[in-house]
Coordinates of N, CA, C and O in Angstrom, one line a residue:
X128 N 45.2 17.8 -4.1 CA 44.4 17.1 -5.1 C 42.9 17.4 -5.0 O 42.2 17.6 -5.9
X129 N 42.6 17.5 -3.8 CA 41.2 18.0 -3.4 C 40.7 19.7 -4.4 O 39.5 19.9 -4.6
X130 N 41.4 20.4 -4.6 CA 41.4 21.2 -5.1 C 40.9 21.3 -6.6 O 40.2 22.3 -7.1
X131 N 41.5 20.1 -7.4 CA 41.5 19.8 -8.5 C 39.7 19.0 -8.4 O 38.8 19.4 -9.1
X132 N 39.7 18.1 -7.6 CA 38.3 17.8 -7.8 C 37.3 18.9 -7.6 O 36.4 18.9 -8.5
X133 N 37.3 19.6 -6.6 CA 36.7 20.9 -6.7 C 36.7 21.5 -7.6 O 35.5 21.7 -8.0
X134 N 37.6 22.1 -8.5 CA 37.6 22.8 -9.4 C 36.4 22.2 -10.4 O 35.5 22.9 -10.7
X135 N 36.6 20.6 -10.9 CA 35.8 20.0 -11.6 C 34.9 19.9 -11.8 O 34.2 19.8 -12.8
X136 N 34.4 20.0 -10.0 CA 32.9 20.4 -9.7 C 32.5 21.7 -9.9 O 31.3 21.7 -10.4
X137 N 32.9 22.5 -9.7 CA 32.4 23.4 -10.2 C 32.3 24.1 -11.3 O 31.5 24.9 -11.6
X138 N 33.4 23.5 -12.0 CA 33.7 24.5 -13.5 C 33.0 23.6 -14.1 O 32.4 24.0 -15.1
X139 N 32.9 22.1 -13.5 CA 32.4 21.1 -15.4 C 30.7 21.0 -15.1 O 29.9 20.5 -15.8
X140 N 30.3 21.8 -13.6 CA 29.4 20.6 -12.9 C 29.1 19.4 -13.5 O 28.4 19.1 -14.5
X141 N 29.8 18.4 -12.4 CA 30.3 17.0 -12.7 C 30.1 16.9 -10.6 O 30.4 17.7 -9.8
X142 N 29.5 15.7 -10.4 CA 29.9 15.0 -9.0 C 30.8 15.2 -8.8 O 31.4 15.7 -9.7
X143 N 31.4 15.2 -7.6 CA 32.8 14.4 -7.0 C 33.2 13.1 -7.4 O 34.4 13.0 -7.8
X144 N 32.4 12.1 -7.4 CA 32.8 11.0 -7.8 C 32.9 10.6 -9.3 O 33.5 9.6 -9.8
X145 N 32.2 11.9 -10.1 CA 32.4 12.1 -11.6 C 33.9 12.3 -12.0 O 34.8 11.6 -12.6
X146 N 34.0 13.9 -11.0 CA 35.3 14.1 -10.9 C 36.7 13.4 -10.8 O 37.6 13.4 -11.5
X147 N 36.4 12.6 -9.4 CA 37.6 11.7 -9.6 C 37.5 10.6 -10.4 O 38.3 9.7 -10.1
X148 N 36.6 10.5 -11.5 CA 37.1 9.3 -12.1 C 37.8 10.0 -13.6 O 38.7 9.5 -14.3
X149 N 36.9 11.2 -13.7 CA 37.9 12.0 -15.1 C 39.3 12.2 -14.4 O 40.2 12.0 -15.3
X150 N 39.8 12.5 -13.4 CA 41.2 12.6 -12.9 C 41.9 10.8 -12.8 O 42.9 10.3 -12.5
X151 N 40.7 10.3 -13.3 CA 41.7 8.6 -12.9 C 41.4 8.7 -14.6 O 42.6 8.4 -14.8
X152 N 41.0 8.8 -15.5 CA 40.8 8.7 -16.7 C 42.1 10.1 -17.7 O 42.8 10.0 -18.7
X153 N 42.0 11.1 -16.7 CA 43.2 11.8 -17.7 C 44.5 10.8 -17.4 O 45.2 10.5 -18.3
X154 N 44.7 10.3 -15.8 CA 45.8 9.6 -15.2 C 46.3 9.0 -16.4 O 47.4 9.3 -17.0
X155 N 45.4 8.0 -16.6 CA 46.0 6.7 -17.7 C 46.2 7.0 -18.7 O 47.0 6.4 -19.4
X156 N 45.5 8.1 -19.2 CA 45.9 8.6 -20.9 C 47.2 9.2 -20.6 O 48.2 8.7 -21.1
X157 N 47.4 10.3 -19.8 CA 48.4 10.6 -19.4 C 49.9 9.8 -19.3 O 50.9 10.3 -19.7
X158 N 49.8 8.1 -18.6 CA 50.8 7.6 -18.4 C 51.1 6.6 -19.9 O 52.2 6.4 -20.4
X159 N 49.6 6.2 -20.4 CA 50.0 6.0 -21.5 C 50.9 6.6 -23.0 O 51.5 6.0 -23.9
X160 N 50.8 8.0 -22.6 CA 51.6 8.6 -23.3 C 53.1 8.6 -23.3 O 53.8 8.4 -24.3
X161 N 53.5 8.7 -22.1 CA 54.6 8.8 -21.4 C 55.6 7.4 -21.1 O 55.3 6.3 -20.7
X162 N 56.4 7.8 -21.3 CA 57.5 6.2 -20.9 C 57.3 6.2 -19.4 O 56.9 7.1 -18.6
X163 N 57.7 4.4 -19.3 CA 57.1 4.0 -18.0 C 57.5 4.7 -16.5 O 56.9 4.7 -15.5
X164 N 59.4 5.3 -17.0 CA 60.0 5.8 -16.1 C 59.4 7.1 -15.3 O 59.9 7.5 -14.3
X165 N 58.1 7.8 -15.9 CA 58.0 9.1 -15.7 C 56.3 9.0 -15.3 O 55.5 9.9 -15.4
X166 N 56.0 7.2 -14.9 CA 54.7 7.1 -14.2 C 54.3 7.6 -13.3 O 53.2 8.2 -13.1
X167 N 55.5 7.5 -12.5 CA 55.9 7.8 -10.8 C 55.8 9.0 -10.7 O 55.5 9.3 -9.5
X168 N 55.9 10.1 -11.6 CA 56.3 11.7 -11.3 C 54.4 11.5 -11.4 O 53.7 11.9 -10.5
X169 N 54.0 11.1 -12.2 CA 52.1 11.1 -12.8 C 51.4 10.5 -11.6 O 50.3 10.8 -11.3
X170 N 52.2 9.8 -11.0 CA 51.3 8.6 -9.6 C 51.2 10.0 -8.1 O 50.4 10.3 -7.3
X171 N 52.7 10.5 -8.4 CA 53.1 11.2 -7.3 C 51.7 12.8 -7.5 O 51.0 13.3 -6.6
X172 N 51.8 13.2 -8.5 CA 51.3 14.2 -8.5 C 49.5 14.0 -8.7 O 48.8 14.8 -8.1
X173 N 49.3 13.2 -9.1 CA 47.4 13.0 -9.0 C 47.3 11.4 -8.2 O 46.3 10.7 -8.1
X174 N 48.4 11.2 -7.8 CA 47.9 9.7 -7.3 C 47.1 9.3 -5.8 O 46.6 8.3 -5.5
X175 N 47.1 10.5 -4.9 CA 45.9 10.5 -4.0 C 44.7 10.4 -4.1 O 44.0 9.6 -3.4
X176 N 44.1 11.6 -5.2 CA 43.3 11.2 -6.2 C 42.4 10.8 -6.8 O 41.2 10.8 -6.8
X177 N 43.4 10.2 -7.4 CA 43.5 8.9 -8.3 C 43.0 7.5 -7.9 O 42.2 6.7 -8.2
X178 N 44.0 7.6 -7.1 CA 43.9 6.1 -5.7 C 42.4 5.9 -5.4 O 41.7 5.0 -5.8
X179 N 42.1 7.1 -4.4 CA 40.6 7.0 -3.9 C 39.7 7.2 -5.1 O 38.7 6.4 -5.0
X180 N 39.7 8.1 -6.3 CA 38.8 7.4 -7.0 C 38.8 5.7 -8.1 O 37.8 5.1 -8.7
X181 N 40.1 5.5 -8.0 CA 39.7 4.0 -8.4 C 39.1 3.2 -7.1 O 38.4 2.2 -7.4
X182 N 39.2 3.5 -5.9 CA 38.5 2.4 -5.0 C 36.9 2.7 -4.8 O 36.2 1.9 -4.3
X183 N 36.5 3.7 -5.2 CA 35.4 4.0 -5.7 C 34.9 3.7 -6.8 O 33.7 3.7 -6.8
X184 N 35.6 3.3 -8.2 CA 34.9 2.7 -9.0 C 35.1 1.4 -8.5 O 34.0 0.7 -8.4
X185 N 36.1 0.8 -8.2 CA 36.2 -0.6 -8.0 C 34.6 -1.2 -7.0 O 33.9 -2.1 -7.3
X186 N 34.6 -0.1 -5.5 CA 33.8 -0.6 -4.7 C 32.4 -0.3 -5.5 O 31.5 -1.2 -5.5
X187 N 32.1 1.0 -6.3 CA 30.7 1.0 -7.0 C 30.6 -0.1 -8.2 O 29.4 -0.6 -8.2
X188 N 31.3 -0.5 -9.0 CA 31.6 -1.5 -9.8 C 30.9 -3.0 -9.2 O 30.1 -3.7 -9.8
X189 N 31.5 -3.2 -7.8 CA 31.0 -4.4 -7.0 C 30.2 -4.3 -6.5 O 29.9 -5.5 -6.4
X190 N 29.1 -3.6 -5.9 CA 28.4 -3.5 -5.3 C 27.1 -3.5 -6.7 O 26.0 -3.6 -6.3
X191 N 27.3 -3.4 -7.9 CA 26.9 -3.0 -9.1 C 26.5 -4.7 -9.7 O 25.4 -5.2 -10.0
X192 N 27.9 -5.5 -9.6 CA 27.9 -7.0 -9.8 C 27.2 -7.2 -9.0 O 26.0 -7.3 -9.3
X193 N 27.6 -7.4 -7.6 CA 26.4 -7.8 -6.7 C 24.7 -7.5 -6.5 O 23.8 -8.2 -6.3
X194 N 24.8 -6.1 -6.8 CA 23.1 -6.2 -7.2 C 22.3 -7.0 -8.1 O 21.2 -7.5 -7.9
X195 N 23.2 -6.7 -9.3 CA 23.2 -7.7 -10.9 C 23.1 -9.7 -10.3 O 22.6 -10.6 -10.9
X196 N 23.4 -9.6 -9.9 CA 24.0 -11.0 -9.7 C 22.4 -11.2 -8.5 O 21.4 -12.0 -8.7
X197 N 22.5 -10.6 -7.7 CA 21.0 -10.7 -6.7 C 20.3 -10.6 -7.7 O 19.7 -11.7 -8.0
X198 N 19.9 -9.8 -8.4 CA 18.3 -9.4 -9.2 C 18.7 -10.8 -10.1 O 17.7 -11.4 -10.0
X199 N 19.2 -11.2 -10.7 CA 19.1 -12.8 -11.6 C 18.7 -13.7 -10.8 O 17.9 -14.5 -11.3
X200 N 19.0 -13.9 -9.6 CA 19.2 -14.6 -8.8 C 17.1 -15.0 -8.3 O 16.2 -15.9 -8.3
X201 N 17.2 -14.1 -8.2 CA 16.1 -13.6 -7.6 C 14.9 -13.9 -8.5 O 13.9 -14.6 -8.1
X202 N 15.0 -13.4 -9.7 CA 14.5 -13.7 -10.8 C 14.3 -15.2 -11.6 O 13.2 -15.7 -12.0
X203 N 15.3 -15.6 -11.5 CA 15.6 -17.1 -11.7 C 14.6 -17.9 -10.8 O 13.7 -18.6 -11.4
X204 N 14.7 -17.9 -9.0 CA 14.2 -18.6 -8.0 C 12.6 -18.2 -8.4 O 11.7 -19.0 -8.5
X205 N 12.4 -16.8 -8.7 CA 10.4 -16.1 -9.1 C 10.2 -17.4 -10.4 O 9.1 -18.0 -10.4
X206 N 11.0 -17.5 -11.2 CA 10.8 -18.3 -12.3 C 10.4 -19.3 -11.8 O 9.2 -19.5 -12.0
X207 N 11.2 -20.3 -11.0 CA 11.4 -21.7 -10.6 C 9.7 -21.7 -10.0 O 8.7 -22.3 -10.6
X208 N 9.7 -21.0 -8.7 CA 9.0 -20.8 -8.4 C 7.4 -20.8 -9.1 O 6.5 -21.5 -8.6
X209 N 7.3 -19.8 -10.3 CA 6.1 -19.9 -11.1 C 5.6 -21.3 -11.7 O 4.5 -21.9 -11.4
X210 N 6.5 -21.8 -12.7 CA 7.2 -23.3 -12.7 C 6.1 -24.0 -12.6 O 5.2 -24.3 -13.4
X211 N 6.6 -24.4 -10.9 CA 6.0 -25.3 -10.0 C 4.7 -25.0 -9.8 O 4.0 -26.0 -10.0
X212 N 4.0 -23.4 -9.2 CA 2.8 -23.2 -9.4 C 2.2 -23.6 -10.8 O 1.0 -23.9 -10.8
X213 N 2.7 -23.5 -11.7 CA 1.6 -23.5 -12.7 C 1.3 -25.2 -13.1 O 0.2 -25.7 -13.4
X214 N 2.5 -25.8 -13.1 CA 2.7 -27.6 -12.9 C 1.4 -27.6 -11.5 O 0.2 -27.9 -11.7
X215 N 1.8 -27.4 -10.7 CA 0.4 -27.6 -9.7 C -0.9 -27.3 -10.0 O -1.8 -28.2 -9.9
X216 N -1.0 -26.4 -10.3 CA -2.3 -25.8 -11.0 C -2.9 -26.5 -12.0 O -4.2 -26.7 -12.2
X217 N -2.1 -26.9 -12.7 CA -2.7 -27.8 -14.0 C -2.8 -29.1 -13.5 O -3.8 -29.6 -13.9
X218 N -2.0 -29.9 -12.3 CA -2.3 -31.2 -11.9 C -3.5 -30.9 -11.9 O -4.4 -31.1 -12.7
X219 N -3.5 -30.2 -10.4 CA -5.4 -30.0 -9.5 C -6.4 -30.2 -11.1 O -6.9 -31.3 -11.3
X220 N -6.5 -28.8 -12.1 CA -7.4 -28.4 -12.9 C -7.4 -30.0 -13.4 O -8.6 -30.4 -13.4
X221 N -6.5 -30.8 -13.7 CA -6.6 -31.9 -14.6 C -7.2 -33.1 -13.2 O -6.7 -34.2 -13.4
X222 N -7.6 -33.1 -12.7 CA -8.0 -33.7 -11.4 C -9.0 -33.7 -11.2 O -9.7 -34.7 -11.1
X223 N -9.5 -32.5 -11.0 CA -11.1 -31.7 -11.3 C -11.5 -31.9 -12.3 O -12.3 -32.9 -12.2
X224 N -11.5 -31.5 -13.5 CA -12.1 -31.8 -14.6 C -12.3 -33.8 -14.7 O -13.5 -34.0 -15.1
X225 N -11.6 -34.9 -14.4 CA -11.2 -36.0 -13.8 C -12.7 -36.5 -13.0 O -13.6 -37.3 -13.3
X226 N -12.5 -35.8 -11.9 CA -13.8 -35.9 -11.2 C -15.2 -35.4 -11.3 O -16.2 -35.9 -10.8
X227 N -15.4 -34.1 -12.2 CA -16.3 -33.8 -12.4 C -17.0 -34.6 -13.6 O -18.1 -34.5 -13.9
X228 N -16.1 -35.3 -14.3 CA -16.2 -35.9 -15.8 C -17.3 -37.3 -14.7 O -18.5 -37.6 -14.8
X229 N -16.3 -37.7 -14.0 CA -16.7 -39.0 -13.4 C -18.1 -38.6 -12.7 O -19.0 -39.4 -13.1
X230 N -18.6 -37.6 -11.8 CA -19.7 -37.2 -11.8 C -20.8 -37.2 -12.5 O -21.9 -37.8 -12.3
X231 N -20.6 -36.3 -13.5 CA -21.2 -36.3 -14.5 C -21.7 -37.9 -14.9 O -22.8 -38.3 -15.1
X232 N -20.6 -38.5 -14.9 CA -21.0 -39.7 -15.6 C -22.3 -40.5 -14.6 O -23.4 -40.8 -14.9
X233 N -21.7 -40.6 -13.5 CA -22.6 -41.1 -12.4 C -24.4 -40.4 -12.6 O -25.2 -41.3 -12.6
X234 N -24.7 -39.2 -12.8 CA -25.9 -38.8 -12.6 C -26.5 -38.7 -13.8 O -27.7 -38.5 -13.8
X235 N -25.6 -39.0 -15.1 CA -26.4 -39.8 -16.7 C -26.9 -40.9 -16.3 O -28.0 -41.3 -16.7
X236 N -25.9 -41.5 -15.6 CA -26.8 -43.3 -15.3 C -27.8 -43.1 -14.4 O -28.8 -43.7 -14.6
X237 N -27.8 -42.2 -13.2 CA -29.1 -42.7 -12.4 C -30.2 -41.4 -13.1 O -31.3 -41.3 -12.5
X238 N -30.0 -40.6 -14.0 CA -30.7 -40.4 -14.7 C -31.9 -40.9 -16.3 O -33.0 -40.8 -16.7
X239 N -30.3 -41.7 -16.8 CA -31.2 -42.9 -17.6 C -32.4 -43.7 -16.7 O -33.6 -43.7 -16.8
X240 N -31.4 -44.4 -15.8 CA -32.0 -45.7 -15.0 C -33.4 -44.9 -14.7 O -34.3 -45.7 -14.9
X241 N -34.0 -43.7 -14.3 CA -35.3 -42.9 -13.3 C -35.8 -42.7 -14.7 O -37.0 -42.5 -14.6
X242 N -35.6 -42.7 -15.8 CA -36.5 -42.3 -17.3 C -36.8 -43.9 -17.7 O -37.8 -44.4 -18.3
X243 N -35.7 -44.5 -17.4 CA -36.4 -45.9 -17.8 C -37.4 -46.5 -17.1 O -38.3 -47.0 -17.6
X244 N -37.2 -46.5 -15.8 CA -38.1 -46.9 -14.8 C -39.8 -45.7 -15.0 O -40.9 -46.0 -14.6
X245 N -39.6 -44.7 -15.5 CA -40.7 -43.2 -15.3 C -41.3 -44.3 -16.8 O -42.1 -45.1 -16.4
X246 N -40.9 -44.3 -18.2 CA -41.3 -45.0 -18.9 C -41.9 -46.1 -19.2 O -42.5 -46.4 -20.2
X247 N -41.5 -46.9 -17.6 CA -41.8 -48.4 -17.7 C -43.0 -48.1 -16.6 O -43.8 -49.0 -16.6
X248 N -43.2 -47.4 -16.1 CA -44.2 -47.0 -14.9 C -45.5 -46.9 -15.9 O -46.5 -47.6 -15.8
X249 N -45.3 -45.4 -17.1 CA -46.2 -45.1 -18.2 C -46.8 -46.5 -18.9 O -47.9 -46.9 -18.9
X250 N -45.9 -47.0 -19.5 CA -46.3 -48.3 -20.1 C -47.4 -49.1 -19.6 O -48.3 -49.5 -20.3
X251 N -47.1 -49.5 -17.9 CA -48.0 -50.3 -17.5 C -49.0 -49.4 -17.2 O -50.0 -50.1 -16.9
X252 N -49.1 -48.1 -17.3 CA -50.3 -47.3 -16.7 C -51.0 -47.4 -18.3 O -52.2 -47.7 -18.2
X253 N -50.7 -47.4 -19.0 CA -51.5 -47.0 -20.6 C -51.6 -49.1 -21.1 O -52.7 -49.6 -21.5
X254 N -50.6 -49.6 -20.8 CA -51.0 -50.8 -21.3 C -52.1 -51.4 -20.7 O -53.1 -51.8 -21.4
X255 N -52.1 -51.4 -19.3 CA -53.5 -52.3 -18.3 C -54.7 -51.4 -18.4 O -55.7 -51.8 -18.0
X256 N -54.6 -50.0 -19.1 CA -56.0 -49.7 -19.6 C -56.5 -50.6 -20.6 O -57.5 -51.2 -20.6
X257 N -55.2 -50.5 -21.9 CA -55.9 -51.4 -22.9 C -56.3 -52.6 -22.5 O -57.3 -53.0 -23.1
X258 N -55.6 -53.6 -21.6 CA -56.0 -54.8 -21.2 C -57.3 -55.2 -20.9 O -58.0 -56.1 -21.3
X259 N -57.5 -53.9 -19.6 CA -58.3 -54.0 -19.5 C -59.7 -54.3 -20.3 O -60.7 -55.1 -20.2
X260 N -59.2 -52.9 -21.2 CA -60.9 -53.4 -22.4 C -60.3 -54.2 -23.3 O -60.3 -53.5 -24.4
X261 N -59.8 -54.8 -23.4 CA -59.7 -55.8 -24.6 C -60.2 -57.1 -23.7 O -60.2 -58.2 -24.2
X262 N -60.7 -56.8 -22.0 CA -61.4 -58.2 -21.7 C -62.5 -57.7 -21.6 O -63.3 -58.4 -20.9
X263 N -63.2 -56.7 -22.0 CA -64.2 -56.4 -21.7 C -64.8 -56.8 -23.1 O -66.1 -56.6 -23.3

């Protein structure tokens, strides 16, 4: 059977493992054709083959799932993960803005309060002039 994969490789250039899957691919068209009695003559003559290239798609097939299945996997947890960072991110930012608001608010009032008092300081400096000459 090794012969037949060879050939494939070389005449179709096609892999080996290309190879034996077009030999597992004539197989079944092959037995499809054929009554079921005359599988066995089809199994016996490419079924070495045959055999090792279905456990090669089977095992590339799985190993195929399984990567598939990791990379979602994977993906999904990156998601979850973002998620939560950006939920965090917005607490804090809404936290800060929170406290800087309250800040803010704090240094308007002791900034009124120092213009009221700077005003009331003026007043008595410009009023007790007039007082003064209004006793004079």
């Amino acid at each position: 059977m090794q012969e037949l994969i060879q050939a494939l490789v070389a005449k179709a250039g096609v892999t080996e493992e290309q190879a034996k899957k077009s030999i597992a691919t004539v197989k079944e068209f092959i037995q499809a054709k054929l009554p079921p009695m005359m599988h066995g003559v089809i199994d016996n003559f490419l079924g070495s083959a045959t055999a090792h290239a279905d456990d090669v798609v089977d095992a590339t097939e799985k190993k195929e799932e399984d990567f598939i299945s990791k990379a979602k996997n994977a993906a999904s947890q990156a998601g979850d993960k973002i998620e939560d960072f950006a939920a965090d991110a917005k607490d804090k930012a809404t936290e800060l803005a929170k406290q800087a608001g309250d800040k803010m608010g704090e240094w308007a009032g002791k900034a009124e309060d120092m213009a009221e008092d700077a005003i009331d300081k003026l007043k008595g400096m410009f009023n007790g002039d007039k007082k003064e000459e209004e006793k004079k």
